[in-house]
Amino acid sequence: MVTVITAFFRKMIPELSNPSVCMKDPQRVQKVLQSIAEAGANKLQVISDFDMTLTRFSYNGKRCPTCHNILDNSRAISSECKQKLADLLKTYYPIEIDTSLSVEEKLPLMVEWWTKAHDLLVEQKVRKDQLAEAVHESEARLRDGYEFFFNHLHKHDVPLLIFSAGIGDILEEVIRHFNVFLSNVKIFSNYMDFDESGTLRAFKGELIHVYNKREGALLNTGHFQELRTRPNVLLLGDSIGDLNMADGVQDMQNILKIGFLNDKVEERKQTYLDSYDIVLVKDETMDVPNAIVLYLT
Ligand code: TMP
Ligand code: MG
């Protein structure tokens, strides 16, 4: 796949010629970018996945944790339970990213993974006051350049929806830890339900896993109704399931989808090129999203 970089990109968004960038249809990307930029920042909304999209996939050759991993690896969890959670990850993560299985085939297995993991966390009687410590002691890292991404969107009053199948309470703690839980940020995720003593007793509401973000979006029509005057969408994800995060957007006019391809690159590259407008291969930075956000606002 050879990506033809047009004169427009070279001049306006030189980061799109970075070696990590792949595009199937650069002309479409240019057209959509120009339409969104022309309409201006007050017509734009950003929807982003969290784990492995806003957070790094690896650092110094070591995998970085997801929201679930942050808690799983913390002192709040017994070593016996840690082993069980690690076994679940070993069983189900390869299924999540397996290109030989259809989304329909993966669906029940993803529900099984999330349900088993959440049941184990409830059994551990995790306390609310253990979450901040778990995050502070973890190796969680947002992608390089995250400060510009969050602060620039905030400065231009562009709403940022973080739509995550992770754990909302942990996610909030991570962005608070990095000082980017700003007023334009809204989160859809799995939130913990604590009893009056602050002990985890269940998860609230409908479960969000990697492949049911469409249903999650449609349950939150109120949010998208509020943003109906913003018909242009910038979407960021790392999973094929993330492509459905914008399914609740009302009166959508333009959407530009940026996908981080972190793992199993050769097997998945064609699928990502067919689904995302811009694919970032093994890119641990926000350089390209930042350049795009700057161009659009
Ligand atoms: P995301 O929607 O923010 O990317 O979060 C989903 C990720 O969480 C997904 O890639 C798998 C991961 N995950 C774990 O790491 N451990 C778990 O126990 C579960 C249920 C999910
Ligand atoms: Mg993700």
Coordinates of N, CA and C in Angstrom, one line a residue, residues 62-293:
K62 N 7.7 -2.5 26.9 CA 6.8 -3.2 27.8 C 5.3 -2.7 27.6
R63 N 4.4 -3.7 27.6 CA 3.0 -3.3 27.4 C 2.5 -2.4 28.6
C64 N 1.7 -1.4 28.2 CA 1.1 -0.5 29.2 C -0.2 -1.1 29.6
P65 N -0.7 -0.7 30.8 CA -2.0 -1.3 31.3 C -3.2 -0.6 30.8
T66 N -4.3 -1.4 30.6 CA -5.6 -0.9 30.4 C -6.2 -0.5 31.7
C67 N -7.4 0.2 31.7 CA -8.1 0.5 33.0 C -8.2 -0.8 33.8
H68 N -8.7 -1.8 33.2 CA -8.8 -3.1 34.0 C -7.5 -3.5 34.5
N69 N -6.4 -3.5 33.7 CA -5.1 -4.0 34.2 C -4.6 -3.2 35.3
I70 N -4.9 -1.9 35.4 CA -4.4 -1.0 36.4 C -4.9 -1.5 37.8
L71 N -6.2 -1.9 37.8 CA -6.8 -2.4 39.0 C -6.3 -3.9 39.3
D72 N -6.3 -4.7 38.2 CA -5.9 -6.1 38.3 C -4.5 -6.2 39.0
N73 N -3.6 -5.3 38.6 CA -2.2 -5.4 39.0 C -2.0 -4.7 40.4
S74 N -3.1 -4.1 41.0 CA -2.9 -3.3 42.2 C -3.0 -4.2 43.5
R75 N -2.7 -3.5 44.6 CA -2.8 -4.1 45.9 C -4.2 -4.5 46.3
A76 N -5.2 -3.9 45.6 CA -6.6 -4.2 46.0 C -7.0 -5.6 45.6
I77 N -6.2 -6.3 44.8 CA -6.5 -7.6 44.3 C -5.6 -8.7 44.9
S78 N -6.1 -9.8 45.4 CA -5.3 -10.9 45.9 C -4.5 -11.6 44.8
S79 N -3.4 -12.2 45.2 CA -2.6 -12.8 44.2 C -3.3 -14.0 43.4
E80 N -4.2 -14.6 44.2 CA -4.9 -15.7 43.5 C -5.9 -15.2 42.5
C81 N -6.5 -14.1 42.8 CA -7.4 -13.4 41.9 C -6.7 -12.8 40.7
K82 N -5.5 -12.3 41.0 CA -4.6 -11.7 39.9 C -4.4 -12.8 38.8
Q83 N -4.1 -14.0 39.3 CA -3.8 -15.1 38.4 C -5.1 -15.4 37.5
K84 N -6.2 -15.4 38.2 CA -7.5 -15.7 37.4 C -7.7 -14.6 36.4
L85 N -7.5 -13.3 36.7 CA -7.7 -12.2 35.8 C -6.7 -12.3 34.6
A86 N -5.5 -12.7 35.0 CA -4.4 -12.8 33.9 C -4.8 -14.0 33.0
D87 N -5.4 -15.1 33.5 CA -5.8 -16.2 32.7 C -6.9 -15.8 31.7
L88 N -7.8 -14.9 32.2 CA -8.9 -14.4 31.4 C -8.3 -13.6 30.2
L89 N -7.4 -12.7 30.5 CA -6.7 -11.9 29.5 C -6.1 -12.8 28.5
K90 N -5.4 -13.8 28.9 CA -4.7 -14.7 28.0 C -5.6 -15.4 27.1
T91 N -6.8 -15.7 27.6 CA -7.8 -16.5 26.8 C -8.5 -15.6 25.9
Y92 N -9.0 -14.4 26.4 CA -9.9 -13.6 25.6 C -9.3 -12.5 24.7
Y93 N -8.1 -12.0 25.1 CA -7.6 -10.9 24.3 C -7.2 -11.4 22.9
P94 N -6.6 -12.6 22.7 CA -6.4 -13.1 21.4 C -7.7 -13.2 20.6
I95 N -8.8 -13.4 21.2 CA -10.1 -13.5 20.5 C -10.5 -12.1 20.1
E96 N -10.3 -11.1 21.0 CA -10.7 -9.7 20.7 C -10.1 -9.3 19.4
I97 N -8.8 -9.7 19.2 CA -8.1 -9.1 18.0 C -8.0 -10.1 16.8
D98 N -8.6 -11.3 17.0 CA -8.5 -12.3 15.9 C -9.3 -11.9 14.7
T99 N -8.5 -11.9 13.5 CA -9.2 -11.4 12.3 C -10.0 -12.6 11.6
S100 N -9.8 -13.8 12.1 CA -10.5 -14.9 11.4 C -11.9 -15.1 12.0
L101 N -12.2 -14.4 13.1 CA -13.5 -14.5 13.6 C -14.4 -13.2 13.3
S102 N -15.7 -13.4 13.1 CA -16.5 -12.3 12.8 C -16.9 -11.6 14.2
V103 N -17.4 -10.4 14.1 CA -17.8 -9.6 15.3 C -18.9 -10.4 15.9
E104 N -19.8 -11.0 15.1 CA -20.9 -11.8 15.7 C -20.4 -13.0 16.5
E105 N -19.4 -13.6 16.0 CA -18.8 -14.8 16.7 C -18.1 -14.3 18.0
K106 N -17.5 -13.1 18.0 CA -16.8 -12.6 19.1 C -17.7 -12.1 20.2
L107 N -18.9 -11.6 19.8 CA -19.8 -10.9 20.8 C -20.0 -11.7 22.1
P108 N -20.5 -12.9 22.0 CA -20.8 -13.6 23.3 C -19.6 -13.9 24.1
L109 N -18.4 -14.0 23.4 CA -17.2 -14.3 24.2 C -16.7 -13.0 24.9
M110 N -16.9 -11.9 24.3 CA -16.6 -10.6 24.9 C -17.4 -10.4 26.2
V111 N -18.7 -10.7 26.0 CA -19.7 -10.5 27.2 C -19.2 -11.4 28.3
E112 N -18.8 -12.7 27.9 CA -18.3 -13.6 28.9 C -17.0 -13.1 29.6
W113 N -16.1 -12.5 28.9 CA -14.9 -12.0 29.4 C -15.2 -10.9 30.5
W114 N -15.9 -9.9 30.0 CA -16.2 -8.7 30.9 C -17.0 -9.2 32.1
T115 N -18.0 -10.1 31.9 CA -18.8 -10.5 33.0 C -17.9 -11.3 34.1
K116 N -17.1 -12.2 33.6 CA -16.2 -12.9 34.5 C -15.3 -12.0 35.3
A117 N -14.7 -11.0 34.5 CA -13.7 -10.1 35.1 C -14.4 -9.2 36.2
H118 N -15.6 -8.7 35.8 CA -16.3 -7.8 36.8 C -16.8 -8.6 38.0
D119 N -17.2 -9.9 37.8 CA -17.6 -10.7 39.0 C -16.4 -10.9 39.9
L120 N -15.2 -11.1 39.3 CA -14.0 -11.3 40.2 C -13.7 -10.1 41.0
L121 N -13.8 -8.9 40.3 CA -13.6 -7.6 41.0 C -14.5 -7.4 42.2
V122 N -15.8 -7.8 41.9 CA -16.8 -7.6 43.0 C -16.5 -8.5 44.2
E123 N -16.1 -9.8 43.8 CA -15.7 -10.7 44.9 C -14.5 -10.2 45.7
Q124 N -13.7 -9.4 45.1 CA -12.5 -8.9 45.8 C -12.8 -7.7 46.8
K125 N -14.1 -7.3 46.8 CA -14.5 -6.2 47.7 C -13.6 -5.0 47.6
V126 N -13.4 -4.6 46.3 CA -12.5 -3.5 46.1 C -13.1 -2.2 46.7
R127 N -12.3 -1.4 47.4 CA -12.8 -0.2 48.0 C -12.5 1.0 47.1
K128 N -13.4 2.0 47.2 CA -13.3 3.2 46.4 C -12.0 3.9 46.6
D129 N -11.6 3.9 47.9 CA -10.4 4.6 48.2 C -9.1 4.0 47.7
Q130 N -9.2 2.8 47.2 CA -8.0 2.1 46.6 C -7.8 2.4 45.2
L131 N -8.7 3.1 44.5 CA -8.6 3.3 43.1 C -7.5 4.3 42.8
A132 N -7.5 5.5 43.5 CA -6.4 6.5 43.2 C -5.0 5.9 43.4
E133 N -4.9 5.1 44.5 CA -3.6 4.5 44.8 C -3.2 3.6 43.6
A134 N -4.2 2.8 43.2 CA -3.9 1.9 42.1 C -3.4 2.6 40.8
V135 N -4.0 3.8 40.6 CA -3.6 4.5 39.4 C -2.2 5.2 39.6
H136 N -2.0 5.7 40.8 CA -0.7 6.4 41.1 C 0.5 5.4 41.0
E137 N 0.2 4.2 41.5 CA 1.3 3.2 41.5 C 1.4 2.4 40.2
S138 N 0.5 2.7 39.2 CA 0.6 2.0 37.9 C 1.5 2.5 36.9
E139 N 1.7 1.8 35.8 CA 2.5 2.3 34.7 C 1.6 2.9 33.6
A140 N 0.4 3.4 34.0 CA -0.5 3.9 33.0 C 0.2 5.2 32.4
R141 N 0.0 5.3 31.1 CA 0.6 6.5 30.4 C -0.3 7.0 29.3
L142 N -0.5 8.2 29.2 CA -1.2 8.8 28.1 C -0.2 8.9 26.9
R143 N -0.7 8.9 25.7 CA 0.3 9.0 24.6 C 1.0 10.3 24.6
D144 N 2.3 10.3 24.1 CA 3.1 11.6 24.1 C 2.3 12.6 23.3
G145 N 2.2 13.8 23.9 CA 1.5 14.9 23.2 C 0.1 15.0 23.7
Y146 N -0.3 14.3 24.7 CA -1.7 14.3 25.2 C -2.1 15.7 25.7
E147 N -1.1 16.4 26.3 CA -1.4 17.7 26.9 C -2.0 18.7 25.8
F148 N -1.4 18.7 24.7 CA -1.8 19.6 23.6 C -3.2 19.2 23.2
F149 N -3.4 17.9 23.0 CA -4.7 17.4 22.5 C -5.9 17.8 23.5
F150 N -5.7 17.5 24.7 CA -6.8 17.9 25.7 C -6.9 19.4 25.8
N151 N -5.8 20.1 26.0 CA -5.9 21.5 26.3 C -6.4 22.3 25.1
H152 N -6.0 21.9 23.9 CA -6.4 22.6 22.7 C -7.9 22.5 22.5
L153 N -8.4 21.3 22.6 CA -9.9 21.1 22.5 C -10.6 21.9 23.5
H154 N -10.1 21.9 24.7 CA -10.7 22.7 25.8 C -10.7 24.2 25.5
K155 N -9.6 24.6 25.0 CA -9.4 26.1 24.7 C -10.4 26.5 23.6
H156 N -10.7 25.6 22.7 CA -11.6 25.9 21.6 C -13.1 25.4 21.9
D157 N -13.3 25.1 23.1 CA -14.7 24.6 23.5 C -15.2 23.5 22.6
V158 N -14.4 22.6 22.2 CA -14.8 21.4 21.4 C -15.1 20.3 22.4
P159 N -16.3 19.7 22.4 CA -16.6 18.6 23.3 C -15.8 17.4 23.0
L160 N -15.3 16.8 24.0 CA -14.5 15.5 23.9 C -15.2 14.4 24.6
L161 N -15.8 13.5 23.9 CA -16.4 12.3 24.5 C -15.4 11.2 24.6
I162 N -15.1 10.7 25.8 CA -14.3 9.5 25.9 C -15.2 8.3 26.1
F163 N -15.1 7.4 25.2 CA -16.1 6.3 25.1 C -15.3 5.0 25.4
S164 N -15.5 4.4 26.5 CA -14.5 3.3 26.9 C -15.2 2.1 27.5
A165 N -14.8 0.9 27.0 CA -15.2 -0.3 27.6 C -14.4 -0.7 28.8
G166 N -13.6 0.2 29.2 CA -12.8 0.0 30.5 C -13.7 0.3 31.7
I167 N -13.0 0.8 32.8 CA -13.7 1.1 34.0 C -13.7 2.6 34.2
G168 N -14.9 3.2 34.2 CA -15.0 4.7 34.2 C -14.3 5.3 35.4
D169 N -14.4 4.7 36.6 CA -13.8 5.3 37.8 C -12.3 5.3 37.7
I170 N -11.7 4.3 37.1 CA -10.2 4.2 36.9 C -9.8 5.3 35.9
L171 N -10.6 5.3 34.8 CA -10.3 6.2 33.7 C -10.3 7.7 34.2
E172 N -11.3 8.0 35.0 CA -11.4 9.4 35.6 C -10.1 9.6 36.4
E173 N -9.7 8.6 37.2 CA -8.6 8.8 38.0 C -7.3 9.0 37.2
V174 N -7.2 8.3 36.1 CA -6.0 8.5 35.2 C -6.0 9.9 34.6
I175 N -7.1 10.4 34.1 CA -7.0 11.7 33.4 C -6.9 12.8 34.5
R176 N -7.4 12.5 35.7 CA -7.2 13.5 36.8 C -5.7 13.5 37.2
H177 N -5.1 12.4 37.3 CA -3.7 12.2 37.6 C -2.8 13.0 36.6
F178 N -3.2 13.0 35.3 CA -2.4 13.8 34.3 C -3.0 15.2 34.1
N179 N -3.9 15.6 35.0 CA -4.4 17.0 34.9 C -5.1 17.4 33.7
V180 N -5.8 16.4 33.1 CA -6.6 16.8 31.9 C -8.1 16.4 32.0
F181 N -8.6 16.3 33.2 CA -10.0 16.1 33.3 C -10.7 17.5 33.3
L182 N -10.8 18.0 32.1 CA -11.2 19.4 31.8 C -12.8 19.4 31.6
S183 N -13.3 20.6 31.6 CA -14.8 20.8 31.6 C -15.4 20.3 30.3
N184 N -14.7 20.2 29.2 CA -15.3 19.8 28.0 C -15.3 18.3 27.8
V185 N -14.8 17.5 28.8 CA -14.7 16.1 28.7 C -15.9 15.4 29.3
K186 N -16.5 14.5 28.5 CA -17.6 13.7 29.0 C -17.2 12.2 28.8
I187 N -17.6 11.3 29.7 CA -17.2 9.9 29.7 C -18.4 9.0 29.6
F188 N -18.4 8.0 28.7 CA -19.3 6.9 28.7 C -18.4 5.7 29.0
S189 N -18.7 5.0 30.1 CA -17.9 3.8 30.4 C -18.6 2.9 31.4
N190 N -18.0 1.9 31.9 CA -18.5 1.0 32.9 C -18.2 1.6 34.3
Y191 N -19.2 2.1 35.0 CA -18.9 2.7 36.3 C -19.2 1.7 37.5
M192 N -18.4 1.8 38.5 CA -18.6 0.9 39.7 C -19.7 1.4 40.6
D193 N -20.4 0.5 41.2 CA -21.4 0.8 42.1 C -20.9 0.4 43.5
F194 N -20.8 1.4 44.4 CA -20.2 1.1 45.7 C -21.4 1.2 46.8
D195 N -21.3 0.3 47.8 CA -22.3 0.4 48.9 C -21.9 1.6 49.8
E196 N -22.7 1.7 50.9 CA -22.5 2.9 51.7 C -21.2 2.9 52.4
S197 N -20.5 1.7 52.5 CA -19.2 1.7 53.2 C -18.1 1.9 52.2
G198 N -18.5 2.1 50.9 CA -17.4 2.4 49.9 C -16.8 1.1 49.3
T199 N -17.6 0.0 49.4 CA -17.1 -1.3 48.9 C -17.8 -1.6 47.6
L200 N -17.1 -2.1 46.6 CA -17.7 -2.4 45.3 C -18.7 -3.5 45.4
R201 N -20.0 -3.3 44.9 CA -21.0 -4.3 45.0 C -21.5 -4.7 43.6
A202 N -21.2 -3.9 42.6 CA -21.7 -4.3 41.2 C -21.2 -3.2 40.3
F203 N -21.5 -3.4 39.0 CA -21.2 -2.4 38.0 C -22.6 -1.8 37.6
K204 N -22.6 -0.5 37.4 CA -23.9 0.2 37.1 C -24.3 0.0 35.6
G205 N -25.5 0.0 35.4 CA -26.1 0.1 34.0 C -25.7 -1.0 33.1
E206 N -25.9 -0.7 31.8 CA -25.6 -1.7 30.7 C -24.1 -1.9 30.5
L207 N -23.7 -3.1 30.4 CA -22.3 -3.4 30.2 C -21.8 -2.8 28.8
I208 N -20.7 -2.2 28.8 CA -20.0 -1.8 27.6 C -18.8 -2.6 27.4
H209 N -18.8 -3.4 26.3 CA -17.6 -4.1 25.9 C -17.1 -3.6 24.6
V210 N -16.0 -4.2 24.1 CA -15.4 -3.6 22.8 C -16.3 -3.7 21.6
Y211 N -17.2 -4.6 21.6 CA -18.0 -4.7 20.3 C -19.5 -4.3 20.5
N212 N -19.9 -3.6 21.6 CA -21.3 -3.2 21.6 C -21.3 -1.6 21.8
K213 N -20.4 -0.9 21.3 CA -20.4 0.5 21.5 C -21.5 1.2 20.8
R214 N -22.0 0.5 19.7 CA -23.2 1.1 19.0 C -24.4 1.1 20.0
E215 N -24.6 0.0 20.7 CA -25.8 0.0 21.7 C -25.5 1.0 22.8
G216 N -24.3 1.2 23.2 CA -23.9 2.1 24.3 C -24.2 3.5 23.8
A217 N -23.9 3.8 22.5 CA -24.1 5.1 22.0 C -25.6 5.4 21.9
L218 N -26.4 4.4 21.5 CA -27.8 4.7 21.3 C -28.6 4.8 22.7
L219 N -27.9 4.3 23.7 CA -28.5 4.5 25.1 C -28.3 5.9 25.6
N220 N -27.4 6.6 25.0 CA -27.1 8.0 25.5 C -27.5 9.1 24.5
T221 N -28.7 9.0 24.0 CA -29.2 9.9 23.0 C -29.2 11.3 23.6
G222 N -29.4 11.5 24.9 CA -29.4 12.8 25.5 C -28.2 13.6 25.2
H223 N -27.0 13.0 25.3 CA -25.7 13.6 25.1 C -25.6 14.1 23.6
F224 N -26.0 13.2 22.7 CA -25.9 13.5 21.3 C -26.9 14.6 20.9
Q225 N -28.0 14.6 21.6 CA -29.1 15.6 21.3 C -28.5 17.0 21.7
E226 N -27.9 17.0 22.8 CA -27.3 18.3 23.2 C -26.2 18.8 22.2
L227 N -25.6 17.9 21.5 CA -24.5 18.3 20.6 C -25.0 18.3 19.1
R228 N -26.3 18.4 19.0 CA -26.8 18.2 17.6 C -26.4 19.4 16.7
T229 N -26.0 20.5 17.3 CA -25.5 21.6 16.4 C -24.0 21.4 16.0
R230 N -23.5 20.2 16.3 CA -22.1 19.9 15.9 C -22.1 18.7 15.0
P231 N -22.3 18.9 13.7 CA -22.5 17.7 12.8 C -21.2 17.1 12.3
N232 N -20.0 17.7 12.7 CA -18.8 17.1 12.2 C -18.1 16.4 13.4
V233 N -17.5 15.2 13.0 CA -17.0 14.3 14.1 C -15.6 13.9 13.7
L234 N -14.7 14.0 14.7 CA -13.4 13.4 14.6 C -13.4 12.2 15.6
L235 N -13.2 11.0 15.0 CA -13.3 9.8 15.8 C -11.9 9.2 16.0
L236 N -11.5 8.8 17.2 CA -10.2 8.1 17.4 C -10.4 6.8 18.1
G237 N -9.8 5.7 17.5 CA -10.0 4.4 18.2 C -8.8 3.5 17.9
D238 N -8.9 2.3 18.5 CA -7.8 1.3 18.2 C -8.4 0.0 17.9
S239 N -9.7 -0.2 18.0 CA -10.4 -1.5 17.8 C -11.4 -1.3 16.7
I240 N -11.8 -2.4 16.1 CA -12.8 -2.3 15.0 C -14.1 -1.9 15.7
G241 N -14.3 -2.3 16.9 CA -15.6 -1.9 17.6 C -15.7 -0.4 17.9
D242 N -14.6 0.3 17.9 CA -14.6 1.7 18.1 C -15.3 2.5 17.0
L243 N -15.3 1.9 15.8 CA -15.9 2.5 14.7 C -17.4 2.9 14.9
N244 N -18.0 2.2 15.8 CA -19.5 2.4 16.1 C -19.7 3.5 17.2
M245 N -18.7 4.1 17.7 CA -18.8 5.1 18.8 C -19.7 6.3 18.4
A246 N -19.7 6.6 17.1 CA -20.4 7.8 16.7 C -21.8 7.5 16.2
D247 N -22.3 6.3 16.4 CA -23.6 5.9 15.9 C -24.8 6.6 16.4
G248 N -24.5 7.3 17.6 CA -25.6 8.1 18.2 C -25.6 9.6 17.7
V249 N -24.6 10.0 16.9 CA -24.5 11.4 16.5 C -25.7 11.8 15.6
Q250 N -26.3 12.9 16.0 CA -27.5 13.4 15.2 C -27.1 14.3 14.1
D251 N -27.7 14.1 12.9 CA -27.5 14.9 11.8 C -26.1 15.1 11.4
M252 N -25.4 13.9 11.4 CA -23.9 14.0 11.1 C -23.7 14.4 9.6
Q253 N -22.7 15.3 9.4 CA -22.4 15.7 8.1 C -21.0 15.1 7.6
N254 N -20.0 15.2 8.5 CA -18.7 14.7 8.1 C -18.1 13.9 9.3
I255 N -17.4 12.8 8.9 CA -16.7 12.1 10.0 C -15.3 11.7 9.5
L256 N -14.3 11.9 10.3 CA -13.0 11.5 10.0 C -12.5 10.5 11.1
K257 N -12.1 9.3 10.6 CA -11.8 8.3 11.6 C -10.3 8.0 11.6
I258 N -9.7 8.1 12.8 CA -8.3 7.8 12.9 C -8.1 6.6 13.8
G259 N -7.4 5.6 13.3 CA -7.3 4.3 14.0 C -5.8 4.0 14.3
F260 N -5.6 3.7 15.6 CA -4.2 3.3 16.0 C -4.2 1.8 15.8
L261 N -3.2 1.3 15.0 CA -3.0 -0.1 14.8 C -1.7 -0.5 15.6
N262 N -2.0 -1.0 16.8 CA -0.9 -1.2 17.8 C -0.3 -2.6 17.7
D263 N -1.1 -3.6 17.3 CA -0.7 -5.0 17.6 C -1.2 -5.8 16.4
K264 N -0.5 -6.9 16.1 CA -0.8 -7.8 15.0 C -1.0 -7.0 13.7
V265 N 0.0 -6.2 13.4 CA 0.0 -5.2 12.3 C -0.3 -5.9 11.0
E266 N 0.5 -6.9 10.6 CA 0.4 -7.4 9.2 C -1.0 -8.1 9.0
E267 N -1.4 -8.8 10.0 CA -2.7 -9.5 9.9 C -3.9 -8.5 9.7
R268 N -3.8 -7.4 10.4 CA -5.0 -6.5 10.5 C -4.9 -5.2 9.6
K269 N -3.8 -5.0 9.0 CA -3.6 -3.7 8.3 C -4.7 -3.5 7.3
Q270 N -5.0 -4.5 6.4 CA -6.0 -4.2 5.4 C -7.3 -3.9 6.0
T271 N -7.7 -4.6 7.0 CA -9.0 -4.4 7.6 C -9.1 -2.9 8.2
Y272 N -8.0 -2.5 8.8 CA -7.9 -1.1 9.3 C -8.0 -0.1 8.2
L273 N -7.2 -0.4 7.1 CA -7.2 0.6 6.0 C -8.6 0.7 5.4
D274 N -9.4 -0.4 5.4 CA -10.7 -0.4 4.8 C -11.7 0.3 5.7
S275 N -11.4 0.4 7.0 CA -12.4 0.9 8.0 C -12.0 2.3 8.5
Y276 N -10.8 2.6 8.7 CA -10.4 3.9 9.2 C -9.8 4.8 8.1
D277 N -10.1 6.1 8.1 CA -9.6 6.9 7.1 C -8.0 7.1 7.2
I278 N -7.6 7.2 8.4 CA -6.1 7.3 8.7 C -5.7 6.2 9.6
V279 N -4.7 5.4 9.3 CA -4.3 4.4 10.2 C -2.9 4.7 10.6
L280 N -2.7 4.7 12.0 CA -1.4 5.0 12.5 C -0.8 3.7 13.0
V281 N 0.3 3.3 12.4 CA 0.9 2.0 12.7 C 2.0 2.1 13.7
K282 N 1.8 1.4 14.8 CA 2.8 1.4 15.9 C 3.3 2.8 16.2
D283 N 2.3 3.7 16.4 CA 2.7 5.1 16.7 C 2.2 5.4 18.1
E284 N 3.1 5.7 19.0 CA 2.8 5.9 20.4 C 2.5 7.3 20.7
T285 N 2.4 8.2 19.7 CA 2.2 9.6 20.0 C 0.9 10.1 19.5
M286 N 0.6 11.4 20.0 CA -0.6 12.1 19.5 C -0.3 13.0 18.4
D287 N 0.9 12.9 17.8 CA 1.4 13.9 16.8 C 0.4 14.1 15.7
V288 N -0.1 13.0 15.1 CA -1.0 13.2 14.0 C -2.4 13.7 14.4
P289 N -3.0 13.1 15.4 CA -4.3 13.7 15.9 C -4.1 15.2 16.3
N290 N -3.0 15.5 16.9 CA -2.8 16.9 17.3 C -2.7 17.9 16.1
A291 N -2.0 17.4 15.1 CA -1.8 18.2 13.9 C -3.2 18.4 13.2
I292 N -4.0 17.4 13.2 CA -5.3 17.4 12.6 C -6.2 18.4 13.4
V293 N -6.2 18.2 14.7 CA -7.0 19.1 15.6 C -6.6 20.6 15.4

